Amino acid sequence: MQKFDMIKIERRKQVDLSNQSVIHIHKNGNEYLQFRKLLKYEDIINHAYSLGLDKNYRTAKANKAKLEQKDYEKAMSDYEKLCCDIGSKKEHLVKTNQEHTDKVKIVKEKINEKEPDFNLLQYEKTDGLITDQKHIMLATTNADCILFFFFDPVKNVIANIHSGWRGTLQRISVKTVQKMKKEFGCKPEDIICCICPSIRKCHFEVESQVKESFKKEFSDLEKIEEIIEETIPNEKWHIDTIKINQIILQKEGLKLENIIDSGICSVCQSDMVHSYRVEQQGYGLNTALIEIK
């Protein structure tokens, strides 16, 4: 092992990402985050957000092509270990194929009985899943994009949503809440939303075309100049997609105290969290898992 790699490992041992929203857990050689708010319901749900660059939860290539067998087996092993650590089984896993859409599907049952529901046609062009069924572990992955956990402790409904900047523009978080209301009778004031580590305003820099799309879509938001901030005159802007989602979820009826942000930037913490902007080609993926026991 190279000296540089040893230094990175030693730095990681000293990192604790725990804060008022999340707890950083070390268990059986795995590291993951759990939200303090959701742990109040640990008799009802399992959940975790993975940590560590030595783990990669990719089940297909970025262009949806099949992975090399050794890479797929490594991902299956990583999923199995994480599921085991939080008291679940990899056979419970259901994962979307994630294509930066606003499509959210309801999961009524597992398709594969003895293996995860990965890379299935049923979940193409899908970026979010909702269920009220037990023993279905909803999974998403990211490397800078926002991942949301939703949980209604009254109706016992969960959702797991992937929202890159395109998903935010399409308001997939709000559409998830609307679907929970329509299909399960959830009340927004009961819903808890937890925001996993993702790229933050400090590093989400865009050019004028993306900036204009955000200004047009969210022109109704107050203090938009604080959310979309010019960094290089007429060339670059930083956008706070976390803040945007917090505001639009409150407008949909969620309580401010029920929107829990991990506060962790995937770029600032790129020693622990995969980041496309840092790793570029060949980037790895973290996973977010949530399940009704």
Short mmCIF file of C-alpha atoms in Angstrom, two decimals:
data_model
loop_
_atom_site.label_atom_id
_atom_site.label_comp_id
_atom_site.label_asym_id
_atom_site.label_seq_id
_atom_site.Cartn_x
_atom_site.Cartn_y
_atom_site.Cartn_z
CA MET A 1 0.00 0.00 0.00
CA GLN A 2 1.36 3.40 -0.96
CA LYS A 3 2.30 5.93 1.71
CA PHE A 4 -0.37 8.35 0.41
CA ASP A 5 -3.09 5.72 0.86
CA MET A 6 -1.91 5.01 4.40
CA ILE A 7 -2.12 8.72 5.22
CA LYS A 8 -5.69 8.88 3.89
CA ILE A 9 -6.69 5.86 6.00
CA GLU A 10 -5.19 7.41 9.12
CA ARG A 11 -7.02 10.69 8.42
CA ARG A 12 -10.27 8.80 8.06
CA LYS A 13 -9.81 7.12 11.44
CA GLN A 14 -9.73 10.57 13.00
CA VAL A 15 -12.83 11.86 11.21
CA ASP A 16 -16.15 11.90 13.03
CA LEU A 17 -19.01 13.33 10.99
CA SER A 18 -21.46 13.24 13.89
CA ASN A 19 -23.38 16.46 14.50
CA GLN A 20 -26.74 17.53 15.90
CA SER A 21 -28.53 15.78 13.02
CA VAL A 22 -26.56 12.58 12.43
CA ILE A 23 -24.45 9.98 14.22
CA HIS A 24 -21.32 8.54 12.59
CA ILE A 25 -21.26 4.82 13.33
CA HIS A 26 -18.32 2.38 13.08
CA LYS A 27 -19.37 -1.28 13.03
CA ASN A 28 -17.69 -4.45 11.76
CA GLY A 29 -15.34 -2.46 9.53
CA ASN A 30 -18.21 -0.42 8.08
CA GLU A 31 -18.94 3.25 8.57
CA TYR A 32 -22.31 4.90 8.06
CA LEU A 33 -24.53 7.74 9.21
CA GLN A 34 -27.89 7.52 10.91
CA PHE A 35 -30.25 10.42 11.55
CA ARG A 36 -31.00 11.12 15.20
CA LYS A 37 -34.60 11.96 14.33
CA LEU A 38 -35.18 8.61 12.60
CA LEU A 39 -33.48 6.68 15.39
CA LYS A 40 -36.41 7.69 17.59
CA TYR A 41 -38.38 5.23 15.44
CA GLU A 42 -35.78 2.45 15.29
CA ASP A 43 -38.40 -0.05 16.45
CA ILE A 44 -40.28 0.70 13.20
CA ILE A 45 -37.62 1.48 10.55
CA ASN A 46 -34.03 0.68 9.57
CA HIS A 47 -31.92 3.26 7.78
CA ALA A 48 -28.34 4.20 6.95
CA TYR A 49 -26.23 6.37 4.67
CA SER A 50 -22.94 4.71 3.76
CA LEU A 51 -19.49 6.22 4.27
CA GLY A 52 -16.01 5.35 3.00
CA LEU A 53 -14.33 5.44 -0.39
CA ASP A 54 -13.38 1.76 -0.10
CA LYS A 55 -17.06 0.94 -0.59
CA ASN A 56 -18.82 1.37 -3.94
CA TYR A 57 -22.55 0.69 -4.29
CA ARG A 58 -22.68 0.95 -8.08
CA THR A 59 -24.67 -1.89 -9.68
CA ALA A 60 -24.37 -0.75 -13.30
CA LYS A 61 -22.12 1.56 -15.29
CA ALA A 62 -23.02 5.23 -15.64
CA ASN A 63 -24.39 4.51 -19.13
CA LYS A 64 -26.51 1.64 -17.65
CA ALA A 65 -24.25 -1.00 -19.21
CA LYS A 66 -23.50 -4.14 -17.21
CA LEU A 67 -20.66 -4.02 -14.70
CA GLU A 68 -17.69 -6.37 -14.78
CA GLN A 69 -18.58 -9.42 -12.69
CA LYS A 70 -15.92 -8.73 -10.03
CA ASP A 71 -17.19 -5.16 -9.59
CA TYR A 72 -20.79 -6.32 -9.29
CA GLU A 73 -19.83 -8.95 -6.74
CA LYS A 74 -17.91 -6.34 -4.74
CA ALA A 75 -21.00 -4.09 -4.71
CA MET A 76 -23.18 -7.01 -3.60
CA SER A 77 -20.76 -7.73 -0.78
CA ASP A 78 -20.78 -4.06 0.30
CA TYR A 79 -24.60 -4.00 0.29
CA GLU A 80 -24.82 -7.27 2.21
CA LYS A 81 -22.47 -6.07 4.94
CA LEU A 82 -24.26 -2.73 5.37
CA CYS A 83 -27.69 -4.38 5.46
CA CYS A 84 -26.45 -6.87 8.05
CA ASP A 85 -25.03 -4.10 10.23
CA ILE A 86 -28.41 -2.36 10.46
CA GLY A 87 -30.34 -5.57 11.01
CA SER A 88 -31.65 -6.30 7.54
CA LYS A 89 -30.91 -8.53 4.53
CA LYS A 90 -29.70 -7.71 1.03
CA GLU A 91 -32.61 -9.78 -0.37
CA HIS A 92 -34.90 -6.96 0.82
CA LEU A 93 -33.24 -4.36 -1.43
CA VAL A 94 -35.10 -2.49 -4.17
CA LYS A 95 -33.21 0.20 -6.12
CA THR A 96 -34.18 2.63 -8.87
CA ASN A 97 -32.11 3.03 -12.02
CA GLN A 98 -31.86 6.83 -11.50
CA GLU A 99 -31.90 8.94 -14.64
CA HIS A 100 -32.46 12.45 -13.22
CA THR A 101 -36.22 12.27 -13.73
CA ASP A 102 -39.12 13.39 -11.52
CA LYS A 103 -40.69 9.91 -11.57
CA VAL A 104 -41.51 8.29 -8.22
CA LYS A 105 -42.91 4.75 -8.09
CA ILE A 106 -44.75 2.84 -5.39
CA VAL A 107 -43.24 -0.52 -4.43
CA LYS A 108 -45.96 -3.02 -3.50
CA GLU A 109 -43.81 -6.16 -3.46
CA LYS A 110 -40.38 -7.55 -4.23
CA ILE A 111 -39.87 -8.86 -7.75
CA ASN A 112 -36.90 -11.15 -7.06
CA GLU A 113 -37.51 -13.42 -4.09
CA LYS A 114 -33.92 -14.37 -3.23
CA GLU A 115 -31.87 -11.46 -4.54
CA PRO A 116 -32.01 -7.65 -4.68
CA ASP A 117 -34.25 -5.89 -7.20
CA PHE A 118 -31.40 -4.17 -9.04
CA ASN A 119 -31.16 -3.00 -12.67
CA LEU A 120 -34.74 -4.00 -13.47
CA LEU A 121 -36.82 -2.66 -16.36
CA GLN A 122 -39.62 -1.91 -13.91
CA TYR A 123 -37.50 0.85 -12.34
CA GLU A 124 -36.09 2.47 -15.48
CA LYS A 125 -36.40 6.26 -15.68
CA THR A 126 -37.25 6.30 -11.98
CA ASP A 127 -35.59 8.39 -9.27
CA GLY A 128 -37.72 7.72 -6.22
CA LEU A 129 -39.51 4.89 -4.45
CA ILE A 130 -42.33 4.84 -1.87
CA THR A 131 -43.68 1.91 0.13
CA ASP A 132 -45.76 1.01 3.15
CA GLN A 133 -44.73 -2.65 3.00
CA LYS A 134 -42.47 -4.32 5.57
CA HIS A 135 -39.11 -5.85 4.66
CA ILE A 136 -38.64 -3.81 1.49
CA MET A 137 -35.38 -1.86 1.75
CA LEU A 138 -35.54 1.16 -0.57
CA ALA A 139 -32.13 2.12 -1.94
CA THR A 140 -30.71 5.10 -3.81
CA THR A 141 -27.12 6.10 -4.62
CA ASN A 142 -25.22 9.36 -5.01
CA ALA A 143 -21.92 11.07 -5.61
CA ASP A 144 -22.92 14.75 -5.02
CA CYS A 145 -26.67 14.56 -5.76
CA ILE A 146 -29.19 14.96 -2.93
CA LEU A 147 -30.76 11.84 -1.44
CA PHE A 148 -33.90 12.28 0.68
CA PHE A 149 -35.40 9.94 3.27
CA PHE A 150 -39.11 10.54 3.86
CA PHE A 151 -40.99 8.88 6.75
CA ASP A 152 -44.56 9.28 7.94
CA PRO A 153 -44.70 7.69 11.43
CA VAL A 154 -48.50 7.98 11.50
CA LYS A 155 -49.22 6.06 8.28
CA ASN A 156 -45.94 4.06 8.38
CA VAL A 157 -44.91 5.10 4.89
CA ILE A 158 -41.33 5.60 3.69
CA ALA A 159 -39.74 7.05 0.56
CA ASN A 160 -36.20 7.25 -0.77
CA ILE A 161 -35.54 9.90 -3.41
CA HIS A 162 -32.60 10.83 -5.67
CA SER A 163 -32.52 14.48 -6.67
CA GLY A 164 -29.64 15.98 -8.59
CA TRP A 165 -29.93 19.59 -9.74
CA ARG A 166 -32.24 18.42 -12.51
CA GLY A 167 -34.43 16.66 -9.95
CA THR A 168 -34.55 19.83 -7.89
CA LEU A 169 -35.60 21.82 -10.95
CA GLN A 170 -38.41 19.28 -11.46
CA ARG A 171 -39.36 19.49 -7.75
CA ILE A 172 -39.17 15.73 -7.24
CA SER A 173 -39.14 16.18 -3.45
CA VAL A 174 -42.50 17.97 -3.54
CA LYS A 175 -43.94 15.45 -6.00
CA THR A 176 -42.96 12.70 -3.56
CA VAL A 177 -44.94 14.35 -0.76
CA GLN A 178 -47.91 14.83 -3.10
CA LYS A 179 -47.82 11.15 -4.02
CA MET A 180 -47.62 10.13 -0.34
CA LYS A 181 -50.70 12.28 0.28
CA LYS A 182 -52.66 10.94 -2.70
CA GLU A 183 -51.80 7.24 -2.46
CA PHE A 184 -51.47 6.74 1.31
CA GLY A 185 -53.41 9.58 2.90
CA CYS A 186 -50.29 11.07 4.50
CA LYS A 187 -50.49 14.54 6.01
CA PRO A 188 -47.50 16.79 5.22
CA GLU A 189 -47.30 17.97 8.83
CA ASP A 190 -46.61 14.37 9.91
CA ILE A 191 -43.86 13.70 7.35
CA ILE A 192 -40.18 13.72 8.34
CA CYS A 193 -37.64 14.50 5.60
CA CYS A 194 -33.93 13.80 6.12
CA ILE A 195 -31.33 15.17 3.70
CA CYS A 196 -28.24 13.01 3.21
CA PRO A 197 -24.70 14.28 2.45
CA SER A 198 -24.51 16.00 -0.94
CA ILE A 199 -22.79 18.85 -2.75
CA ARG A 200 -23.54 22.18 -1.09
CA LYS A 201 -23.68 25.78 -2.19
CA CYS A 202 -19.98 26.20 -1.35
CA HIS A 203 -19.05 23.87 -4.25
CA PHE A 204 -22.10 23.71 -6.53
CA GLU A 205 -20.88 26.16 -9.16
CA VAL A 206 -22.76 26.49 -12.45
CA GLU A 207 -22.72 28.49 -15.67
CA SER A 208 -25.37 30.87 -16.92
CA GLN A 209 -27.67 28.33 -18.62
CA VAL A 210 -28.24 26.35 -15.41
CA LYS A 211 -28.47 29.55 -13.36
CA GLU A 212 -31.19 30.92 -15.63
CA SER A 213 -33.16 27.67 -15.38
CA PHE A 214 -33.14 27.93 -11.59
CA LYS A 215 -34.07 31.63 -11.60
CA LYS A 216 -37.00 30.92 -13.90
CA GLU A 217 -38.30 27.89 -11.99
CA PHE A 218 -37.92 29.41 -8.53
CA SER A 219 -38.71 33.04 -9.26
CA ASP A 220 -41.42 32.86 -6.59
CA LEU A 221 -38.92 32.25 -3.78
CA GLU A 222 -37.94 35.12 -1.51
CA LYS A 223 -34.29 36.21 -1.27
CA ILE A 224 -33.43 34.36 -4.48
CA GLU A 225 -30.18 36.35 -4.68
CA GLU A 226 -29.00 34.56 -1.51
CA ILE A 227 -29.87 31.17 -2.99
CA ILE A 228 -28.26 31.90 -6.38
CA GLU A 229 -25.08 33.86 -5.74
CA GLU A 230 -22.75 35.23 -8.41
CA THR A 231 -19.12 34.17 -7.87
CA ILE A 232 -17.46 35.26 -11.13
CA PRO A 233 -19.24 38.23 -12.75
CA ASN A 234 -21.41 37.03 -15.65
CA GLU A 235 -19.65 33.64 -15.70
CA LYS A 236 -20.22 31.48 -12.60
CA TRP A 237 -22.86 31.17 -9.88
CA HIS A 238 -23.23 29.10 -6.70
CA ILE A 239 -26.69 27.63 -6.09
CA ASP A 240 -28.05 26.40 -2.75
CA THR A 241 -30.18 23.42 -3.80
CA ILE A 242 -30.58 22.32 -0.18
CA LYS A 243 -32.19 25.63 0.73
CA ILE A 244 -34.45 25.48 -2.29
CA ASN A 245 -35.75 22.05 -1.28
CA GLN A 246 -36.23 23.13 2.32
CA ILE A 247 -38.35 26.08 1.18
CA ILE A 248 -40.49 24.21 -1.33
CA LEU A 249 -41.11 21.36 1.14
CA GLN A 250 -42.27 23.86 3.75
CA LYS A 251 -44.57 25.39 1.14
CA GLU A 252 -45.99 21.88 0.62
CA GLY A 253 -46.79 21.69 4.33
CA LEU A 254 -43.83 20.02 6.02
CA LYS A 255 -42.85 21.47 9.37
CA LEU A 256 -39.46 23.17 9.54
CA GLU A 257 -38.46 21.02 12.51
CA ASN A 258 -39.22 17.89 10.48
CA ILE A 259 -36.81 18.79 7.66
CA ILE A 260 -33.50 17.45 8.97
CA ASP A 261 -30.32 18.28 7.07
CA SER A 262 -27.15 16.25 7.63
CA GLY A 263 -25.21 19.47 6.93
CA ILE A 264 -22.44 17.48 5.22
CA CYS A 265 -20.95 18.53 1.87
CA SER A 266 -19.77 15.64 -0.31
CA VAL A 267 -16.98 17.78 -1.77
CA CYS A 268 -15.75 19.14 1.58
CA GLN A 269 -15.79 15.59 2.99
CA SER A 270 -14.56 13.81 -0.15
CA ASP A 271 -12.22 11.63 1.95
CA MET A 272 -15.33 9.97 3.36
CA VAL A 273 -18.09 10.56 0.79
CA HIS A 274 -17.94 9.88 -2.94
CA SER A 275 -18.02 13.02 -5.09
CA TYR A 276 -18.28 13.13 -8.86
CA ARG A 277 -16.78 16.62 -8.92
CA VAL A 278 -13.72 15.38 -7.03
CA GLU A 279 -13.29 11.86 -8.43
CA GLN A 280 -14.47 12.57 -12.01
CA GLN A 281 -14.28 9.56 -14.35
CA GLY A 282 -14.60 6.27 -12.49
CA TYR A 283 -16.32 7.91 -9.52
CA GLY A 284 -17.82 5.67 -6.84
CA LEU A 285 -21.27 5.79 -5.24
CA ASN A 286 -22.59 5.93 -1.70
CA THR A 287 -25.97 4.43 -0.85
CA ALA A 288 -28.92 5.47 1.30
CA LEU A 289 -31.13 2.67 2.67
CA ILE A 290 -34.47 2.79 4.48
CA GLU A 291 -36.90 0.00 5.37
CA ILE A 292 -40.00 -0.68 7.46
CA LYS A 293 -39.17 -3.54 9.83
#
